[in-house]
GROMACS .gro file of C-alpha atoms in nm:
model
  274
    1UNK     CA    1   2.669  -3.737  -1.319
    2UNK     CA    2   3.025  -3.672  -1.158
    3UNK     CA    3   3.027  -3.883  -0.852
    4UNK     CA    4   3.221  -3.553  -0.685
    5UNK     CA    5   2.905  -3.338  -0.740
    6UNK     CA    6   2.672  -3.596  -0.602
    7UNK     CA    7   2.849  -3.621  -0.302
    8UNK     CA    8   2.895  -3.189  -0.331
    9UNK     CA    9   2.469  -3.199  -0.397
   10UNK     CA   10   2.379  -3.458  -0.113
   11UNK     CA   11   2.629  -3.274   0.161
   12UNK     CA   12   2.499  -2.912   0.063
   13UNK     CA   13   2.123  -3.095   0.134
   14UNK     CA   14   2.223  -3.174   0.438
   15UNK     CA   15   2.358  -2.879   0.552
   16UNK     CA   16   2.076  -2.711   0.458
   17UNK     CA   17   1.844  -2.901   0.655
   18UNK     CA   18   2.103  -2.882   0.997
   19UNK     CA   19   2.073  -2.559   0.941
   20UNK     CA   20   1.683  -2.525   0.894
   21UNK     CA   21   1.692  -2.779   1.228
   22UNK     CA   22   1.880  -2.507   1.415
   23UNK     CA   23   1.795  -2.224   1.394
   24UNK     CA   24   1.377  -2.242   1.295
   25UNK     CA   25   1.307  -2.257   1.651
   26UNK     CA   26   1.511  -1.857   1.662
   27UNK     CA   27   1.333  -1.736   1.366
   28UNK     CA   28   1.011  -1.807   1.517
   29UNK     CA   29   1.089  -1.624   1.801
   30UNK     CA   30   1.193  -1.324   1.603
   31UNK     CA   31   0.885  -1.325   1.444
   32UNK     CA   32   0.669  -1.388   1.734
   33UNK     CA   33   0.858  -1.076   1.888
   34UNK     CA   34   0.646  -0.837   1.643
   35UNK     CA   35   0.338  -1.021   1.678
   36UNK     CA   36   0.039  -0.890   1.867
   37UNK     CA   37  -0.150  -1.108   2.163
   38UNK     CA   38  -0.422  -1.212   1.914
   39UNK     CA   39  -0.156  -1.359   1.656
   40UNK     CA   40   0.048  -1.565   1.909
   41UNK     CA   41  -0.284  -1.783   1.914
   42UNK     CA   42  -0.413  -1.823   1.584
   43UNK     CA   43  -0.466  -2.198   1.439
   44UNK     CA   44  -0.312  -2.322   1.235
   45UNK     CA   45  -0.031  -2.138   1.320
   46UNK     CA   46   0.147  -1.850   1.098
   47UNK     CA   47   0.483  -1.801   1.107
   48UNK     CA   48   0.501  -1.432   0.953
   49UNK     CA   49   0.281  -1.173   1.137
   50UNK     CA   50  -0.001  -0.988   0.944
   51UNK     CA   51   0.058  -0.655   1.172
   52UNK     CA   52   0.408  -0.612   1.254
   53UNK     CA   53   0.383  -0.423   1.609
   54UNK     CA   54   0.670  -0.310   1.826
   55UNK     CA   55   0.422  -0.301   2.124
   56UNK     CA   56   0.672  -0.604   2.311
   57UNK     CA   57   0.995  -0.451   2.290
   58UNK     CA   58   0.819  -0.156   2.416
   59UNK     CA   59   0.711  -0.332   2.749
   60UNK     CA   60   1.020  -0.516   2.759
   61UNK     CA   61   1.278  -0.219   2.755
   62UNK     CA   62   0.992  -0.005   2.979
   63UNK     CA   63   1.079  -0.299   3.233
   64UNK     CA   64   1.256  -0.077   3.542
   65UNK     CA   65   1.518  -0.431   3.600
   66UNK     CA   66   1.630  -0.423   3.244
   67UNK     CA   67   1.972  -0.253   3.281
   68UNK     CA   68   2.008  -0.371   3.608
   69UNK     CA   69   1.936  -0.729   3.502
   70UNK     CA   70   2.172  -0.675   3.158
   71UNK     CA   71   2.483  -0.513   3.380
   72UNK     CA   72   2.425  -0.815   3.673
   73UNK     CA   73   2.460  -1.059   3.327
   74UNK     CA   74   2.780  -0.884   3.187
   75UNK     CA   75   2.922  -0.832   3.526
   76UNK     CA   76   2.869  -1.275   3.619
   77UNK     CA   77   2.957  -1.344   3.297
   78UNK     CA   78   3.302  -1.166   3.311
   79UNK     CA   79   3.369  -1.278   3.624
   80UNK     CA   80   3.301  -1.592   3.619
   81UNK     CA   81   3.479  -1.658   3.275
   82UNK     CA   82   3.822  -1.485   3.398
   83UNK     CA   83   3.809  -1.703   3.712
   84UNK     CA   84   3.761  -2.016   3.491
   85UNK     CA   85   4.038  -1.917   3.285
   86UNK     CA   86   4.226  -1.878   3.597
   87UNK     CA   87   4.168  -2.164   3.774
   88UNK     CA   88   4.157  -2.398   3.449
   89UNK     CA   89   4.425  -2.279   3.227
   90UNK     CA   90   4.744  -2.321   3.534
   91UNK     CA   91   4.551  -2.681   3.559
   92UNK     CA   92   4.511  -2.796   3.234
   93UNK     CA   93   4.887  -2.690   3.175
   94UNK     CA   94   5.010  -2.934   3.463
   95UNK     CA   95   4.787  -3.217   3.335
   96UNK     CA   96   4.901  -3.147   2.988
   97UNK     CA   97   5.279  -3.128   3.095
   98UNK     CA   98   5.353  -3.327   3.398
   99UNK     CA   99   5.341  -3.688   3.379
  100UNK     CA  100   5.188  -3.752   3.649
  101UNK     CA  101   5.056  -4.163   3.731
  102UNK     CA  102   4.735  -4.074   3.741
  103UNK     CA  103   4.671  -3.745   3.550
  104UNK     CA  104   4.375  -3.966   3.338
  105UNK     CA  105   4.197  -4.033   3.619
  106UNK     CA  106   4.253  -3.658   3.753
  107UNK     CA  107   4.125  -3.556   3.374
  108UNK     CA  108   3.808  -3.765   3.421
  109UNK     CA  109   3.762  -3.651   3.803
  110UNK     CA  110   3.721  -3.270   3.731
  111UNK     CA  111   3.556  -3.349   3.419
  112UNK     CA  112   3.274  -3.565   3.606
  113UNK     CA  113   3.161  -3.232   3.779
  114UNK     CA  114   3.088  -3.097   3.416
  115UNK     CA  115   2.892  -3.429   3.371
  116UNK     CA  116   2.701  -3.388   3.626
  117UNK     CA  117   2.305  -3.292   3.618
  118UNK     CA  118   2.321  -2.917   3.726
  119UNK     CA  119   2.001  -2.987   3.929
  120UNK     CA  120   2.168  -3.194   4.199
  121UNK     CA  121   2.415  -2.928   4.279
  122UNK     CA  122   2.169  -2.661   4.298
  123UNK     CA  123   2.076  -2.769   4.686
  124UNK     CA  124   2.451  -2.796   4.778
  125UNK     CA  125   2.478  -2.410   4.658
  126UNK     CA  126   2.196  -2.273   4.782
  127UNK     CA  127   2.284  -2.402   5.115
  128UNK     CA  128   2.620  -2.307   5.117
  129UNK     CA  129   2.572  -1.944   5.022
  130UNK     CA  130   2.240  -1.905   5.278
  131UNK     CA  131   2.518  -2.070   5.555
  132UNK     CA  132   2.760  -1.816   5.450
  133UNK     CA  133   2.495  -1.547   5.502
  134UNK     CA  134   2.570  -1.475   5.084
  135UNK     CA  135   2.206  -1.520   4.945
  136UNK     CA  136   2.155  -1.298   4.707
  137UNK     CA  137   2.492  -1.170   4.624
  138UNK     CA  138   2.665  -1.238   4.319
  139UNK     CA  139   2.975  -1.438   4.508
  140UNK     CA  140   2.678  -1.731   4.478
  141UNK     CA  141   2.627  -1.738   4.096
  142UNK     CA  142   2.951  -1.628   4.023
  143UNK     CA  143   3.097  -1.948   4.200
  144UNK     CA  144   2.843  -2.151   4.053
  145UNK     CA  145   2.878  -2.098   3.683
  146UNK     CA  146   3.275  -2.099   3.734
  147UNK     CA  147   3.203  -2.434   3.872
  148UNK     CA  148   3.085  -2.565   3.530
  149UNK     CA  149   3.355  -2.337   3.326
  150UNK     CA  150   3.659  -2.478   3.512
  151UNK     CA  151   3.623  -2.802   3.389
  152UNK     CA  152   3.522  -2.751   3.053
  153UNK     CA  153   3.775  -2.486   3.057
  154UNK     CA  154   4.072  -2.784   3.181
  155UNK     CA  155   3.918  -3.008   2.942
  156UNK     CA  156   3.990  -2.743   2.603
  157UNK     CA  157   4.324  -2.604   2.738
  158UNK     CA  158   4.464  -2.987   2.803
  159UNK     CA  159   4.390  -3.055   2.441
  160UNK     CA  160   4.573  -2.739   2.282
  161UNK     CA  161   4.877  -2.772   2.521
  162UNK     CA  162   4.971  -3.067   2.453
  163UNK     CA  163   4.985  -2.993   2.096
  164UNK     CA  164   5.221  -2.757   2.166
  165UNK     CA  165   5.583  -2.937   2.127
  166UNK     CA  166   5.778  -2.992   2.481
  167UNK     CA  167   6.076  -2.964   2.259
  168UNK     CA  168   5.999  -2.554   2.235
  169UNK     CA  169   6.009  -2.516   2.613
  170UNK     CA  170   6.307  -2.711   2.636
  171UNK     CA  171   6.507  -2.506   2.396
  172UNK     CA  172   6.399  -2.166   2.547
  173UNK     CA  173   6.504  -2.314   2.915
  174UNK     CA  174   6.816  -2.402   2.715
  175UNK     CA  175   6.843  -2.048   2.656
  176UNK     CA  176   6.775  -1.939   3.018
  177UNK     CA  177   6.431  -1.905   3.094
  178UNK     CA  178   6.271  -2.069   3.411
  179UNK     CA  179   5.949  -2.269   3.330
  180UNK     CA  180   5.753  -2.007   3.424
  181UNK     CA  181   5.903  -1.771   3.160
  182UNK     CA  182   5.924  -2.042   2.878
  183UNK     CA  183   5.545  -2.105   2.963
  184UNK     CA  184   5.457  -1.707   2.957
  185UNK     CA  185   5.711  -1.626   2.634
  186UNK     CA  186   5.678  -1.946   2.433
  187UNK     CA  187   5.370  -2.147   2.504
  188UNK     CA  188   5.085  -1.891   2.580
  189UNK     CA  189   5.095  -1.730   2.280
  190UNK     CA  190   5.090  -2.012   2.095
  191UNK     CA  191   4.757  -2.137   2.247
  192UNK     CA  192   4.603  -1.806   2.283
  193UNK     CA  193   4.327  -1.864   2.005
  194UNK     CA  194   4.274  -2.170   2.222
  195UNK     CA  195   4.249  -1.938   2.516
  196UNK     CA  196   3.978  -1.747   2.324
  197UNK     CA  197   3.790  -2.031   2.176
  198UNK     CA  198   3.770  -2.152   2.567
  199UNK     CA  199   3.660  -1.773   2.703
  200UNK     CA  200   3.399  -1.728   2.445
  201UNK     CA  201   3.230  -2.096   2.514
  202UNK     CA  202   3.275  -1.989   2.904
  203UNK     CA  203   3.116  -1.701   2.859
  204UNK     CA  204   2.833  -1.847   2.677
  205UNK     CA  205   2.753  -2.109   2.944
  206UNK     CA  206   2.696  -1.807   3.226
  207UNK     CA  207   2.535  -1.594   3.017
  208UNK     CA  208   2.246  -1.832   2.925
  209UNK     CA  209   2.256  -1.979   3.271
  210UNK     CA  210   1.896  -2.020   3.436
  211UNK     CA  211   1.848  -2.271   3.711
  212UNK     CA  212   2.142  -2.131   3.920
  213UNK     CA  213   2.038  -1.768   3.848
  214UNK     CA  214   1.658  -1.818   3.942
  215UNK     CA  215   1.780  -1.999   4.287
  216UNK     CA  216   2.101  -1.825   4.352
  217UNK     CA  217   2.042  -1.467   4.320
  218UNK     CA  218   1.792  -1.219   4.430
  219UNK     CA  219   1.610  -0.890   4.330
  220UNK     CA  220   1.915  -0.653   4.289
  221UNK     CA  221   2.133  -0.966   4.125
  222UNK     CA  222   1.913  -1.146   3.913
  223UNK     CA  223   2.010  -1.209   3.555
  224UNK     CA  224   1.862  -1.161   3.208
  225UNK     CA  225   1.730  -1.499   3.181
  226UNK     CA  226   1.555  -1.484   3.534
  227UNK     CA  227   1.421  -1.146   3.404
  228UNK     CA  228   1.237  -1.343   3.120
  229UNK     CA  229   1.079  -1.621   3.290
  230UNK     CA  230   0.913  -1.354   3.486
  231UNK     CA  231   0.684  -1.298   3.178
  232UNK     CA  232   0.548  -1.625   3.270
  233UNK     CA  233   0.254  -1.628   3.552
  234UNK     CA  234   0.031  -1.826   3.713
  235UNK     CA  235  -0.266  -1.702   3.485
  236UNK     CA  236  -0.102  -1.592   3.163
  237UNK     CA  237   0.244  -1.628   2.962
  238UNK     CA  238   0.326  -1.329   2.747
  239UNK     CA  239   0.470  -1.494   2.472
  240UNK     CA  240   0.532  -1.186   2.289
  241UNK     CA  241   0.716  -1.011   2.527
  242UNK     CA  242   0.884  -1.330   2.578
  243UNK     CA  243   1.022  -1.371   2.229
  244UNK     CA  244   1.098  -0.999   2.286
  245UNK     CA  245   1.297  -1.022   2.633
  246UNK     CA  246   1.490  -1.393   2.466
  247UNK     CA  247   1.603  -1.192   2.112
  248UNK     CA  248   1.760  -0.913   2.297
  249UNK     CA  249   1.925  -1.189   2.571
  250UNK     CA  250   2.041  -1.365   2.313
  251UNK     CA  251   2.180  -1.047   2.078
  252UNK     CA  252   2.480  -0.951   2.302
  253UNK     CA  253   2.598  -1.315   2.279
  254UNK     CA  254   2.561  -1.297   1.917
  255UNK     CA  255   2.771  -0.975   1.831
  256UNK     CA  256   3.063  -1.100   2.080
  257UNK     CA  257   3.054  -1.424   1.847
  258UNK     CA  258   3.099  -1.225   1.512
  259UNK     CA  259   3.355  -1.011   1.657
  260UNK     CA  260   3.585  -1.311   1.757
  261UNK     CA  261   3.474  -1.529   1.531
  262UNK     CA  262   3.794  -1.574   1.328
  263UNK     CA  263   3.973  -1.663   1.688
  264UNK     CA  264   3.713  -1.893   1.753
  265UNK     CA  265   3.732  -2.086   1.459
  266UNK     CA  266   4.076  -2.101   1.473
  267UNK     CA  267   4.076  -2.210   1.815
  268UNK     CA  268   3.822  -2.509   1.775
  269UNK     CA  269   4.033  -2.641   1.472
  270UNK     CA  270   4.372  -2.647   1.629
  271UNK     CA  271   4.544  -2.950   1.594
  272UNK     CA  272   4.250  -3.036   1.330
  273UNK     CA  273   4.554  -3.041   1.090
  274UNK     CA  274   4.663  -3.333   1.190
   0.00000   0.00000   0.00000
């Protein structure tokens, strides 16, 4: 046989498998979603349900805190994203563009906060905001999950600007522009599937954030994933309504994927090229 097609049959194998390794653990849910009490139990376990039931998204959505919970989620998650892309997109620029003596070192500083185990700096927070008299409001969680966006969003944006050429700034300065302009005319646009490659991963880190939600916020600004870990008590875990509440936390996340895939893609592989 072709050595090309063994190579073709062995990595198509192994695809296969990553993606069996992915993505079993959602398929299960989805089918535990439609199983009744009784089936979430059985041994050995079955994987397809006998009874299809819609009996847990019909507690789920007959929850009173669902839209609250789902419009607190959208509104942290847009917030938090646009102020990461505020903050990290002017900083990644200067660490990308100015040659600075110890811009490295810089790099590595703000990225060590991304690093670090986001149960140490759940204390600091919840201090801070109770000090602050903000407990409970969404400044809190807002701040928090920018906190671990900024410097993932200064580590992406660093990479695609500096695979932008200096040499196009220089000629439209050449041509008049200030920096500022050159940066806003020339270079943006050029990165801006970078730009949305970093937004969407931004926005994915809020939206499934848990251990800052569950401390941070309270009854009126508590998220979707703090909405399903209340299915879990001291006495019983609902693991239908569970599977439920995590398919439809984890749909929204899924159709903003598809719709910006192609932007997504392109952003992760810029520079790939090379």
């Amino acid at each position: 046989m072709n050595k090309n097609i063994i190579i073709k049959i062995v990595s198509l194998i192994i695809v296969i498998i990553a993606l069996i390794w992915t993505l079993y653990p959602l398929i299960w849910i989805i089918f535990s979603s439609f199983k009744a009490p009784l089936e979430q139990f059985t041994i050995p376990p079955k994987w397809i349900p006998e009874n299809f039931t819609l009996r847990n998204y019909k507690i789920f959505f007959s929850n009173t805190e669902f839209v609250r919970t789902f419009f607190n989620s959208v509104l942290v998650t847009t917030s938090s994203t646009i102020l990461a892309l505020i903050l990290g997109i002017p900083a990644a620029y200067g660490l990308a563009r100015f040659k600075w003596k110890h811009a490295n070192l810089l790099s590595f500083i703000i990225l060590l906060a991304r690093m670090t185990p986001p149960v140490v700096m759940v204390l600091p927070f919840f201090l801070i905001s109770r000090y602050l008299n903000l407990s409970g409001t969404y400044i809190p969680i807002i701040i928090a999950c920018s906190f671990f966006s900024v410097p993932f969003a200064i580590w992406m944006m660093q990479g695609f600007f500096s695979e932008i050429p200096e040499s196009l700034e220089e000629a439209a300065r050449i041509d008049g522009c200030t920096r500022f302009e050159a940066l806003r005319k020339i270079v943006l646009p050029l990165v801006l599937p970078g730009i949305s490659a970093t937004s969407i991963l931004c926005a994915l880190i809020s939206w499934n954030e848990f251990l800052f939600a569950l401390v941070l916020t309270g009854q009126e600004t508590r998220t979707l994933p703090v909405l399903v870990n209340m299915f879990v008590s001291e006495k019983n875990v609902d693991w239908g309504v569970m599977s439920a509440a995590a398919l439809i936390t984890v749909i929204p996340m899924i159709l903003f994927g598809l719709l910006v895939q192609n932007n997504l893609v392109k952003g992760l592989t810029v520079g790939s090229g090379k």
